[in-house]
XYZ file of C-alpha atoms in Angstrom:
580
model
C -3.909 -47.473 38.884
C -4.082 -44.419 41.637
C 0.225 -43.770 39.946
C -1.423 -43.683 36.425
C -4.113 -40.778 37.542
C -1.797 -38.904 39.270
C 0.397 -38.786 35.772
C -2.256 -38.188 33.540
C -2.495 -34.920 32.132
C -6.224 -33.413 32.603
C -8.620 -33.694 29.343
C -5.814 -34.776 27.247
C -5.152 -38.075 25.303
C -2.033 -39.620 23.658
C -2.025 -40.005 19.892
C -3.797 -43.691 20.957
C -6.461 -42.014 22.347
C -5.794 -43.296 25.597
C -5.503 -40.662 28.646
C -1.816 -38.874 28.200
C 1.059 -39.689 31.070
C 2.326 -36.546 31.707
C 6.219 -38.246 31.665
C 5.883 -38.880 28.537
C 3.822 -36.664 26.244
C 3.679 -32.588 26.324
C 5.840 -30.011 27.402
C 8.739 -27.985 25.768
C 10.143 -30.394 23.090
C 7.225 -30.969 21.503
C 5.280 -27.098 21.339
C 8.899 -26.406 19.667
C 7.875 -28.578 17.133
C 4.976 -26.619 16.791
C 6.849 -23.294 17.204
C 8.756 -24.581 13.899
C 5.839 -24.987 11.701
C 4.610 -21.128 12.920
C 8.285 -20.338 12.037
C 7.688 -21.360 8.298
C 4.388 -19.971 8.106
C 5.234 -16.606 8.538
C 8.125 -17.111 6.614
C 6.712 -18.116 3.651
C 3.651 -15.984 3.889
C 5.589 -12.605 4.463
C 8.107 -13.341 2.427
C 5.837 -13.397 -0.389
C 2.991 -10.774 0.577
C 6.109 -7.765 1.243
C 7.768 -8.280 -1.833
C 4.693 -9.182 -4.561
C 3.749 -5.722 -5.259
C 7.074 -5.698 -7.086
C 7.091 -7.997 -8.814
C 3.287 -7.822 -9.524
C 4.372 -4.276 -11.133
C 7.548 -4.830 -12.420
C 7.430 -8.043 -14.101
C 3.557 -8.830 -14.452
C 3.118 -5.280 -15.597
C 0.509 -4.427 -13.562
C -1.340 -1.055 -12.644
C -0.134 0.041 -9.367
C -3.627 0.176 -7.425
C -4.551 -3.246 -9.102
C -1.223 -4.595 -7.489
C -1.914 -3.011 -4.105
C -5.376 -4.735 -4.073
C -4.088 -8.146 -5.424
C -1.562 -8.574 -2.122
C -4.412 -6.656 0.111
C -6.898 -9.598 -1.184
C -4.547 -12.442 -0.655
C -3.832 -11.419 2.757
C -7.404 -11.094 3.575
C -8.400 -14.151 2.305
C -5.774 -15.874 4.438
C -6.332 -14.672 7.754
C -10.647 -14.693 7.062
C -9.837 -18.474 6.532
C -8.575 -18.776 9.626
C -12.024 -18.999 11.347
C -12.947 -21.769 8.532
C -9.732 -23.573 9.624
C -10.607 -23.024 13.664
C -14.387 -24.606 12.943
C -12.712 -27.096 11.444
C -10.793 -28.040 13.722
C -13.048 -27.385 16.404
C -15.758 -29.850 14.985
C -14.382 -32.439 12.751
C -10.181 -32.933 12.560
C -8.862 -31.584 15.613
C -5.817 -29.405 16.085
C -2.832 -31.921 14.609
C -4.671 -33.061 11.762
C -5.434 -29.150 10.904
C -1.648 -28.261 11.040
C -0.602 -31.188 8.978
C -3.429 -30.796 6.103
C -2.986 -27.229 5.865
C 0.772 -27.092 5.938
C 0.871 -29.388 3.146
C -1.553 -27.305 1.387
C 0.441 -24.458 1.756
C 3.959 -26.433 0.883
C 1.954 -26.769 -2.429
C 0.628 -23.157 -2.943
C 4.910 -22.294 -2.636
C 6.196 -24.926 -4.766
C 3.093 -23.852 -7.287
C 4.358 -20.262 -6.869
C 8.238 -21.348 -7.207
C 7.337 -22.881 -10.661
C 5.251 -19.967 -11.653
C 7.775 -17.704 -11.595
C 10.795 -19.578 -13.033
C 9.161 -20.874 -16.109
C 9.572 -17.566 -18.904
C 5.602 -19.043 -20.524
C 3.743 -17.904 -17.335
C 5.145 -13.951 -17.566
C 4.894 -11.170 -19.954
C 8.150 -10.597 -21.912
C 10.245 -7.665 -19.943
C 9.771 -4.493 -21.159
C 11.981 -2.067 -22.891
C 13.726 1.167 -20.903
C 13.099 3.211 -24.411
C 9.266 2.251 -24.575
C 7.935 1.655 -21.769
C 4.473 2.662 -22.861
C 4.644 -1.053 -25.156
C 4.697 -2.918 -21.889
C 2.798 -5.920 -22.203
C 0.576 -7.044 -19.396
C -0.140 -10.707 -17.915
C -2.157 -12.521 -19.702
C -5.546 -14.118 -18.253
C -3.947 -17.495 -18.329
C -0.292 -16.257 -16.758
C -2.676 -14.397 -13.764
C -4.841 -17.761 -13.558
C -1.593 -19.295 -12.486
C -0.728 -16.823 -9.927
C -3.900 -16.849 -8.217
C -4.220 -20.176 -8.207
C -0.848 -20.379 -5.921
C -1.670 -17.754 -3.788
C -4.591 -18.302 -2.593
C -3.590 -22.302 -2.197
C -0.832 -20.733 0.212
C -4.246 -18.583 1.720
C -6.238 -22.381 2.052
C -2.907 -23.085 4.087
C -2.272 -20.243 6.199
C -5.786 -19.871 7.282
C -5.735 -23.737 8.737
C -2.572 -23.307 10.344
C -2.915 -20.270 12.097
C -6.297 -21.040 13.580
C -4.692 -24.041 15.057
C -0.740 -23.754 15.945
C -1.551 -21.452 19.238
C -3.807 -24.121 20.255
C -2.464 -26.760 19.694
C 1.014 -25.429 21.477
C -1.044 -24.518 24.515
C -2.647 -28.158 24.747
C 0.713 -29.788 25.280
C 0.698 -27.968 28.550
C -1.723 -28.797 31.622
C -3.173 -25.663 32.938
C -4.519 -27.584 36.133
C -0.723 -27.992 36.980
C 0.765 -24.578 38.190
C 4.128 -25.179 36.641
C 3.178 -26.121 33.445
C 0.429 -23.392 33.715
C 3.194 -20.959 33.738
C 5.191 -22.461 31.083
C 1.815 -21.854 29.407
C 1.963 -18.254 29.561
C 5.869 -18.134 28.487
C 4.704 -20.275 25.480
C 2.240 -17.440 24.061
C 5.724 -14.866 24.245
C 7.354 -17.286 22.809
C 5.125 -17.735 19.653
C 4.660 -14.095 19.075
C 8.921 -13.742 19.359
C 8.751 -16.995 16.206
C 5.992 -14.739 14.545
C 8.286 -11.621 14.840
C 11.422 -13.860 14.279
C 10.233 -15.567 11.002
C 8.564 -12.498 9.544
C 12.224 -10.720 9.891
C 13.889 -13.464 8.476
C 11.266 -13.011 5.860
C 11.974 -9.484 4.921
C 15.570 -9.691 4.648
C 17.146 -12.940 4.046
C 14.196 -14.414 1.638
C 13.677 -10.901 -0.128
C 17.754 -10.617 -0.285
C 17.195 -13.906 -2.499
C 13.985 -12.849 -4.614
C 15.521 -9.733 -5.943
C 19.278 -10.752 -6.423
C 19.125 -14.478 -7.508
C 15.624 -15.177 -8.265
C 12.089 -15.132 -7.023
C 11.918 -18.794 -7.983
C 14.692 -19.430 -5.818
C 13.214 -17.533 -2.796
C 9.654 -19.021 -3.017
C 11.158 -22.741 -3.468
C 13.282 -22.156 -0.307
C 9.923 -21.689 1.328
C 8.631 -24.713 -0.074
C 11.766 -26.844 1.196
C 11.753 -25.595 4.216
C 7.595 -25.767 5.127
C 8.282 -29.336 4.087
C 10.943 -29.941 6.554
C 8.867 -28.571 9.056
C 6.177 -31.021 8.486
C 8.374 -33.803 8.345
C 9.752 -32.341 11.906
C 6.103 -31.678 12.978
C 5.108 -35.528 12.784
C 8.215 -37.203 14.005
C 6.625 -35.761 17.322
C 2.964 -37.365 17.042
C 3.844 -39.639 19.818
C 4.942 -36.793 22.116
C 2.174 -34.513 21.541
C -1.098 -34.302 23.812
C -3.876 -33.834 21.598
C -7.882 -32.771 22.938
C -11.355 -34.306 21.903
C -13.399 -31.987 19.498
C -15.702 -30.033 21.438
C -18.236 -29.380 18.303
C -18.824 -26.113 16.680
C -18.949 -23.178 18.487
C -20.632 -21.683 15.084
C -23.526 -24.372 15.656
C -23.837 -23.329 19.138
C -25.001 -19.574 18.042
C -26.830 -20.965 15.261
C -29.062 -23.417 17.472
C -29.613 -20.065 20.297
C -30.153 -17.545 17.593
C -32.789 -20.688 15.868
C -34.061 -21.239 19.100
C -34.759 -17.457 19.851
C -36.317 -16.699 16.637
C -38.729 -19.784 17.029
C -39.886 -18.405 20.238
C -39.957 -14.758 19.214
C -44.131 -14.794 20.193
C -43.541 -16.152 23.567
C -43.267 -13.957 26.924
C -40.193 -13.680 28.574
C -41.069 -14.796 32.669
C -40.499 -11.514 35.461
C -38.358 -14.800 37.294
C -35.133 -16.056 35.529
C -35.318 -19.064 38.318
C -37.788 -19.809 35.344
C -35.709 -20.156 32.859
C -33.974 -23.069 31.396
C -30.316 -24.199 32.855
C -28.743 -27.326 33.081
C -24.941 -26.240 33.405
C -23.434 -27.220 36.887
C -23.594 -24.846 39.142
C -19.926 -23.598 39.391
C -20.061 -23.748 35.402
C -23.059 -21.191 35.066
C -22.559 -17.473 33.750
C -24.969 -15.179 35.745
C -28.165 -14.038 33.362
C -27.985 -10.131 32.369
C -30.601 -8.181 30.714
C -28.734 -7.288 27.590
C -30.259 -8.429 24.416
C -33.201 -10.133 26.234
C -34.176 -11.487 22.600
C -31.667 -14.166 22.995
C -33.389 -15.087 26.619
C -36.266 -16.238 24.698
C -34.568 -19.394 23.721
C -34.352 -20.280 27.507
C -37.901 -20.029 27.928
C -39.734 -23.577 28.511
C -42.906 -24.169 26.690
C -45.296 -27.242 26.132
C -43.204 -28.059 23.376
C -40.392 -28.698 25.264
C -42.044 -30.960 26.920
C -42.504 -35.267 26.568
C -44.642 -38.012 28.718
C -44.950 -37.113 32.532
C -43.048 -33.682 32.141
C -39.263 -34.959 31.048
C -37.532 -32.121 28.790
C -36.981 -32.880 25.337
C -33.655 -31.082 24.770
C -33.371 -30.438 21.732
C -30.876 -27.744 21.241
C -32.927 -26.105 18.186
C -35.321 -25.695 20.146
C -34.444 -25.055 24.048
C -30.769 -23.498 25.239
C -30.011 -23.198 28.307
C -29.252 -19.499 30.017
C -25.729 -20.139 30.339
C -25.099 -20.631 26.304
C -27.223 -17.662 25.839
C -25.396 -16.078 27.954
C -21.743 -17.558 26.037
C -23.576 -16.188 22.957
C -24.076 -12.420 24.679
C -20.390 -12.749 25.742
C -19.307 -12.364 22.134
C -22.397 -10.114 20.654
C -20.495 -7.786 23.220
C -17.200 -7.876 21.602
C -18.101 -6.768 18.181
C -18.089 -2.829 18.841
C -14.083 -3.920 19.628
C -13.648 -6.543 16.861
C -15.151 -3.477 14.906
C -13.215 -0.297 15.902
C -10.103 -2.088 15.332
C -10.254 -2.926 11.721
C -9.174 0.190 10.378
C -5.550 -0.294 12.071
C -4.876 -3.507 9.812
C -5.970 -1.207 7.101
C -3.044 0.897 7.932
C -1.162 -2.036 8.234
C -1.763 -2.764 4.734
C -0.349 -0.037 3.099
C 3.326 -0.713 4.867
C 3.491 -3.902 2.568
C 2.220 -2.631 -0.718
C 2.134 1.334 -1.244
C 4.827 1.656 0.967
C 7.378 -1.093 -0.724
C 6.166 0.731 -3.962
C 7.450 3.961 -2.893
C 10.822 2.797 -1.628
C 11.302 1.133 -4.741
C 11.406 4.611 -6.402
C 13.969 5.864 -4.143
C 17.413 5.980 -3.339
C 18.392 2.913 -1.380
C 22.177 2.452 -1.180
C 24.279 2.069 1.642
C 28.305 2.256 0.457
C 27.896 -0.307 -2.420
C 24.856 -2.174 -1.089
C 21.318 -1.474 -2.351
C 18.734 -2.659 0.113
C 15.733 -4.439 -1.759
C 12.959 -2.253 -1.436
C 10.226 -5.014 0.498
C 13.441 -5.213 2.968
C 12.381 -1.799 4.631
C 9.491 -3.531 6.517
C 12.302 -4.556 8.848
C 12.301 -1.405 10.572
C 8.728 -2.252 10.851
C 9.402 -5.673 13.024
C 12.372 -4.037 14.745
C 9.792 -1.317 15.846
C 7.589 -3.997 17.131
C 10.614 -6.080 18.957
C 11.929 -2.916 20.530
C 8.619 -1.508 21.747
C 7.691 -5.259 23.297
C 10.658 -5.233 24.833
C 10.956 -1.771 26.212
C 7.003 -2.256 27.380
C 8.443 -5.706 29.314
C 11.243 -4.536 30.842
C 10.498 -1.187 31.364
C 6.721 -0.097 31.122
C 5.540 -2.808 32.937
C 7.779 -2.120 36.178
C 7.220 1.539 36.479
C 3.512 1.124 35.877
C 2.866 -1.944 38.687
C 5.160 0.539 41.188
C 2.987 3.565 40.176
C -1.161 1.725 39.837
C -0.021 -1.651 41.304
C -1.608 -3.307 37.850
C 1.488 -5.391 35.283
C 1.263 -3.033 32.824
C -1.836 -1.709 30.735
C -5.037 -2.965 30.155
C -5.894 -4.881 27.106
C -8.141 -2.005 26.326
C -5.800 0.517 26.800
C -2.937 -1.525 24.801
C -5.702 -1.438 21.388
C -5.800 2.041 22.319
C -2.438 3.021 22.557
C -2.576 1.073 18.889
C -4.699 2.666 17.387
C -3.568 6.343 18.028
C -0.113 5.495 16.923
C -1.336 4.552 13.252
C -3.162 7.306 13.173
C 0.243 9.362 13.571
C 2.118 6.842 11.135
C -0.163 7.679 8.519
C -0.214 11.435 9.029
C 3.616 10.885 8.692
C 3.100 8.352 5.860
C 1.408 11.804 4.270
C 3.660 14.179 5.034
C 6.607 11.843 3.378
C 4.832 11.124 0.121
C 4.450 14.766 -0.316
C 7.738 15.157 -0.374
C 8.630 12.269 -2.398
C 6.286 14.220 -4.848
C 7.713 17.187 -5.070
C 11.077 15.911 -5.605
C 9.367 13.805 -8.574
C 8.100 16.439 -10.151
C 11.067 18.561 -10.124
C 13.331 15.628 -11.498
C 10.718 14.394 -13.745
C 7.832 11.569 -12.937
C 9.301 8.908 -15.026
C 12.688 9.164 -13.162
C 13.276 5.829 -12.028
C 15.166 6.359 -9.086
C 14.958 9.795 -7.179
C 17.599 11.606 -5.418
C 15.784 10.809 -2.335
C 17.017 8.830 0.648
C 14.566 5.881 1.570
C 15.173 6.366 5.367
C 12.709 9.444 4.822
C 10.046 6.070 5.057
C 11.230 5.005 8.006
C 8.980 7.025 10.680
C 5.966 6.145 9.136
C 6.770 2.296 9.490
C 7.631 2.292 13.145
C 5.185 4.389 14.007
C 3.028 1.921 12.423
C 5.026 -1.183 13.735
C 4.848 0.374 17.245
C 0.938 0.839 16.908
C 0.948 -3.478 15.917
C 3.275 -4.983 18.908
C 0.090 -2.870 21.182
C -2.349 -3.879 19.206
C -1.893 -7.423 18.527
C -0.936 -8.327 22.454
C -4.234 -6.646 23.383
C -6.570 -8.203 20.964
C -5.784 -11.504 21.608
C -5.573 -10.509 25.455
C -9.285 -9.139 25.222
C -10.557 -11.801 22.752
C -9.630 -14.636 24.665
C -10.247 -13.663 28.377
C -13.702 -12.211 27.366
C -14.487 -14.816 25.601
C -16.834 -18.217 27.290
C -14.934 -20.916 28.040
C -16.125 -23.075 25.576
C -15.198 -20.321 22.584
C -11.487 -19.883 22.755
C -11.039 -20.841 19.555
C -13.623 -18.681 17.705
C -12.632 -15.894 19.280
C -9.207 -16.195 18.125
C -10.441 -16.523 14.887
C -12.766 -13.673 15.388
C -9.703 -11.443 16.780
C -7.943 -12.808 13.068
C -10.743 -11.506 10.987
C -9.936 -8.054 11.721
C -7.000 -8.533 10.031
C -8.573 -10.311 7.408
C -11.437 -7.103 7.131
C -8.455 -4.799 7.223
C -7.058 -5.670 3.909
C -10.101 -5.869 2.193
C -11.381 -2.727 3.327
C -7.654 -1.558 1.876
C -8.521 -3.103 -1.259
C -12.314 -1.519 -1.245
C -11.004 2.035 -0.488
C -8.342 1.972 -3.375
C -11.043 0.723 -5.906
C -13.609 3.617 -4.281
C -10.882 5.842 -4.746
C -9.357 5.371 -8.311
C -13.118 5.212 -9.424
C -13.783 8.794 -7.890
C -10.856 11.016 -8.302
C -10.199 9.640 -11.924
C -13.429 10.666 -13.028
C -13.464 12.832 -16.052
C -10.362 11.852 -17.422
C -7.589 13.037 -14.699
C -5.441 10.528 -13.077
C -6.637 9.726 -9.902
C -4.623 9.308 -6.256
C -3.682 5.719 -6.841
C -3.017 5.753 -10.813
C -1.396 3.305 -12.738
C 2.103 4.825 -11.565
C 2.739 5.860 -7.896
C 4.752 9.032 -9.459
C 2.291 10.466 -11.478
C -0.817 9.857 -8.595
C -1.542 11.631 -5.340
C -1.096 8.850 -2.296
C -0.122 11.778 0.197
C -4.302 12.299 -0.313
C -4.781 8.713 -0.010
C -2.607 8.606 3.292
C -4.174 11.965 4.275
C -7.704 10.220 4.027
C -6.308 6.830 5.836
C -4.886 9.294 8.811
C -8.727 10.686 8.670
C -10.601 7.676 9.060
C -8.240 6.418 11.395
C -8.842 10.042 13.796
C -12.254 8.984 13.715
C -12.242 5.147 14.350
C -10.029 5.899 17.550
C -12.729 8.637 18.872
C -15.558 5.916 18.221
C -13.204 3.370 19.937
C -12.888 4.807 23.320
C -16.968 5.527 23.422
C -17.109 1.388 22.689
C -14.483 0.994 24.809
C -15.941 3.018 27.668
C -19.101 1.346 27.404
C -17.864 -2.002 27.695
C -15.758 -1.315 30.815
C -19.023 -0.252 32.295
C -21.286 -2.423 31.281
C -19.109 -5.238 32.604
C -18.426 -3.432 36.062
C -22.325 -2.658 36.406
C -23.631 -6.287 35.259
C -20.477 -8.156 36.629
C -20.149 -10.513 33.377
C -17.583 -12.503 33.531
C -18.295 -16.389 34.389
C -17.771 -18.146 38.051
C -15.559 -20.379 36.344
C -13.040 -17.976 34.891
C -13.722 -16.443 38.469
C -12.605 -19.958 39.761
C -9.375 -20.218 37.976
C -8.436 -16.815 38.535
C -8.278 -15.786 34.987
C -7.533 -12.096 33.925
C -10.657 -9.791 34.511
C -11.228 -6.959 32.122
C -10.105 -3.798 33.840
């Protein structure tokens, strides 16, 4: 019995549900399984949002700000699905049974989207190089289709990425100091299968849509999501899996209910007063921000039964350490905030930008790079720039402060001040791609430009991502409470997901304004004959401002957590990462 403890791996079961022997469940074989199904994911997902503005314009006939705002809105909805699909999992399926539904739900958006685009009855006819003005759009029924598929692939994405992380990181015991360190190489690892499958994505698969057939490209995604499934459950015996801990949505819900029920009653000069019923080396200290919330710690009569037992009902009573979990994250939103814009940014490197290159001259010798292919100088810009900041950065800045590299803080920082020079850049470009337009003519379809004059805005860009996607997730999920790891991924993901809309809700603001009267706008119908150097110009704007308004939240977090010393005994305990 005392051998069986010893190899158990702590809060983990087996796929019986029995506690999980360390010798024979977890470790590396089977978060590579895991790592495969991330793999897919991005390589279906990219594959098809870096390349769809083409073929959204060029076969669908769209408007070119309609297109832009189609991929902007499918991206959004995926990754603002991804705190559905963490809730989810959180509360009712658990972390396997999340990957599984979802990746089939995806493998069906693909195939959906593979069919779509072979069969000639769900696209316009192609239009004619001698009247182009004839061009007939999509149809209501063709575009039903569409959407239909992509936003089944959205359903999918959004479970899966809420969950994969986790669920890698559970097949490791972080009571164990070896396999807490393999821990920690696991989260490089994932981001290098993000990077990995999104490159793969933007060359090989976009190779294939443009020379032999989107249907081609898109059912190759299918095939292989649904060899990564089958892969994914031949390991259900090997995996460790973790009870539901319930809702960490419910948890706000029943402080915010319980606060707002109590909103008459006094708040006692003593927080001994107070209700608490987390262990002691479990509790989070009480601070004075947003006393509101303390109100739902407050005992009345009404908490109270026969011969003065509590009645906890969480609706009614918390106890100061959840309000306290529920101040934690009320504290991150000025980040989760100021860091939208970037994926705004982000946004335009997969639609305006593939638009432009597509209008440009992209041969090398006898080979003509597909045009959503140029994003691979945006991943090689974030590769490079992790590695150089591993290697090098790190080193040189532990020998100078004696701290492994930058803060989290300093990392969104460093982020955001590098889009905000990509998109200058991004402005600067387009007005020469203008110029050259207008002296060769606006419906020249290719312009004796070179495409590499694109390539400083998208590593720039990609630079600004590899900091600010390592420091997100670094500050969302060691300032997060214990019990919210989860959420607060899926918080960190909806910036992404805000990003695109607010892409999508600046075009339309946009188009509306500067076509009025009749003239045609920054983001027209054709990229030649708008102004996006003034759309870019306004992006690298907003972008100057967000970053001022960041450090001022930044600052003030940094000192509001040194003056009221917020951070949990138990992250204390474990020696977790404190925020610098």
């Amino acid at each position: 019995m005392e051998e069986n403890i010893v190899s158990s791996a702590a809060n983990a079961l087996d796929y019986k549900g029995f506690p999980a022997d360390k010798s024979k469940t977890g470790g590396w074989i089977p978060a590579a399984l895991i790592l495969g199904i991330e793999f897919c994911e991005r390589l279906s997902t990219m594959g098809i949002a870096v390349n769809l503005v083409t073929y959204l314009i060029g076969t669908m006939h769209l408007p070119s700000a309609t297109s832009a705002n189609i991929v902007t809105d499918f991206m959004g909805t995926s990754f603002l699905l991804c705190l559905l699909g963490g809730c989810l999992a959180d509360s009712y399926l658990g972390r396997y049974r999340t990957i599984a539904i979802f990746a089939f739900v995806q493998t069906l958006g693909t195939s959906m989207l593979a069919i779509s685009t072979k069969l000639p009855q769900l696209r316009p006819p192609p239009c004619h190089a001698e009247s182009p003005i004839l061009c007939k759009q999509a149809t209501g029924s063709q575009m039903a289709i569409l959407y239909a598929s992509l936003y089944l692939i959205a359903v999918g994405t959004g479970g899966l990425k809420s969950s994969v992380s986790g669920f890698g990181t559970d097949q490791f015991d972080e009571n164990n100091e070896k396999e807490k360190a393999k821990m920690s190489l696991f989260f490089g690892r994932f981001f290098f299968f993000i990077s990995l499958g999104t490159l793969v994505a933007v060359t090989v698969l976009v190779y294939i849509q443009d020379e032999l057939g989107r249907s081609l490209g898109y059912g190759i995604c299918s095939v292989s999501m649904f060899i990564a499934i089958l892969i994914f459950l031949a390991g259900t015996r090997k995996y460790r899996y973790k009870k539901c801990a319930g809702s960490p949505l419910v948890h706000i819900l029943q402080v915010s209910v319980a606060a707002v029920r109590k909103r008459d009653v006094q708040i006692p000069t003593n927080e001994d007063l107070l209700y608490e019923t987390a262990p002691e080396g479990l509790r989070i200290r009480h601070t004075d921000q947003f006393r509101f919330l303390d109100k739902a710690a407050v005992i009345i009569k009404e908490d109270h039964v026969t011969n003065n037992i509590m009645s906890p009902n969480p609706w009614r009573i918390s106890s100061v350490t959840k309000v306290e979990e529920v101040k934690m994250i009320i504290r991150l939103l000025p980040i989760w905030a100021t860091t939208i814009i970037f994926w705004t940014t982000y946004a335009q490197m997969i639609t305006f930008s593939v638009e432009q290159a597509s209008t440009m001259e992209r041969n090398i010798g006898n080979f003509k790079i597909p045009a959503g292919s140029l994003t691979v100088f945006f991943v090689s810009a974030i590769l490079i720039t992790l590695a150089v900041y591993d290697r090098l950065i790190i080193p040189l800045w532990k020998k100078w402060k004696g701290i492994p590299g930058f803060t989290n803080l300093q990392r969104i920082g460093i982020g955001l001040f590098l889009s905000t020079l990509g998109m200058a850049v991004a402005a600067l470009a387009e007005k020469k791609r203008l110029s050259v337009a207008m002296k060769f003519g606006r419906n020249t379809l290719t312009l004796p430009l070179s495409v590499f004059l694109l390539i400083p805005q998208f590593i720039l860009v990609g630079s600004g991502e590899a900091f600010i996607y390592t420091g997100q997730l670094d500050f969302f999920i060691t300032q997060s409470p214990q019990g919210m790891k989860t959420m607060s991924t899926g918080i960190f993901l909806t910036t992404i997901a805000f990003g695109f809309f607010l892409s999508s809700l600046l075009v339309s603001i946009v188009k509306k304004v500067t076509t009025y009267g009749g003239k045609k706008g920054w983001v027209g119908d054709a990229i030649n004959n708008g102004r996006l150097d003034c759309f870019y110009g306004l992006l690298a704007i907003l972008s100057f401002l967000d970053f001022w308004i960041y450090l001022v939240c930044a600052s003030w977090y940094k000192s509001h957590a040194a003056e009221k010393n917020l951070q949990t005994e138990i992250v204390a305990n474990k020696g977790s990462p404190t925020q610098d």
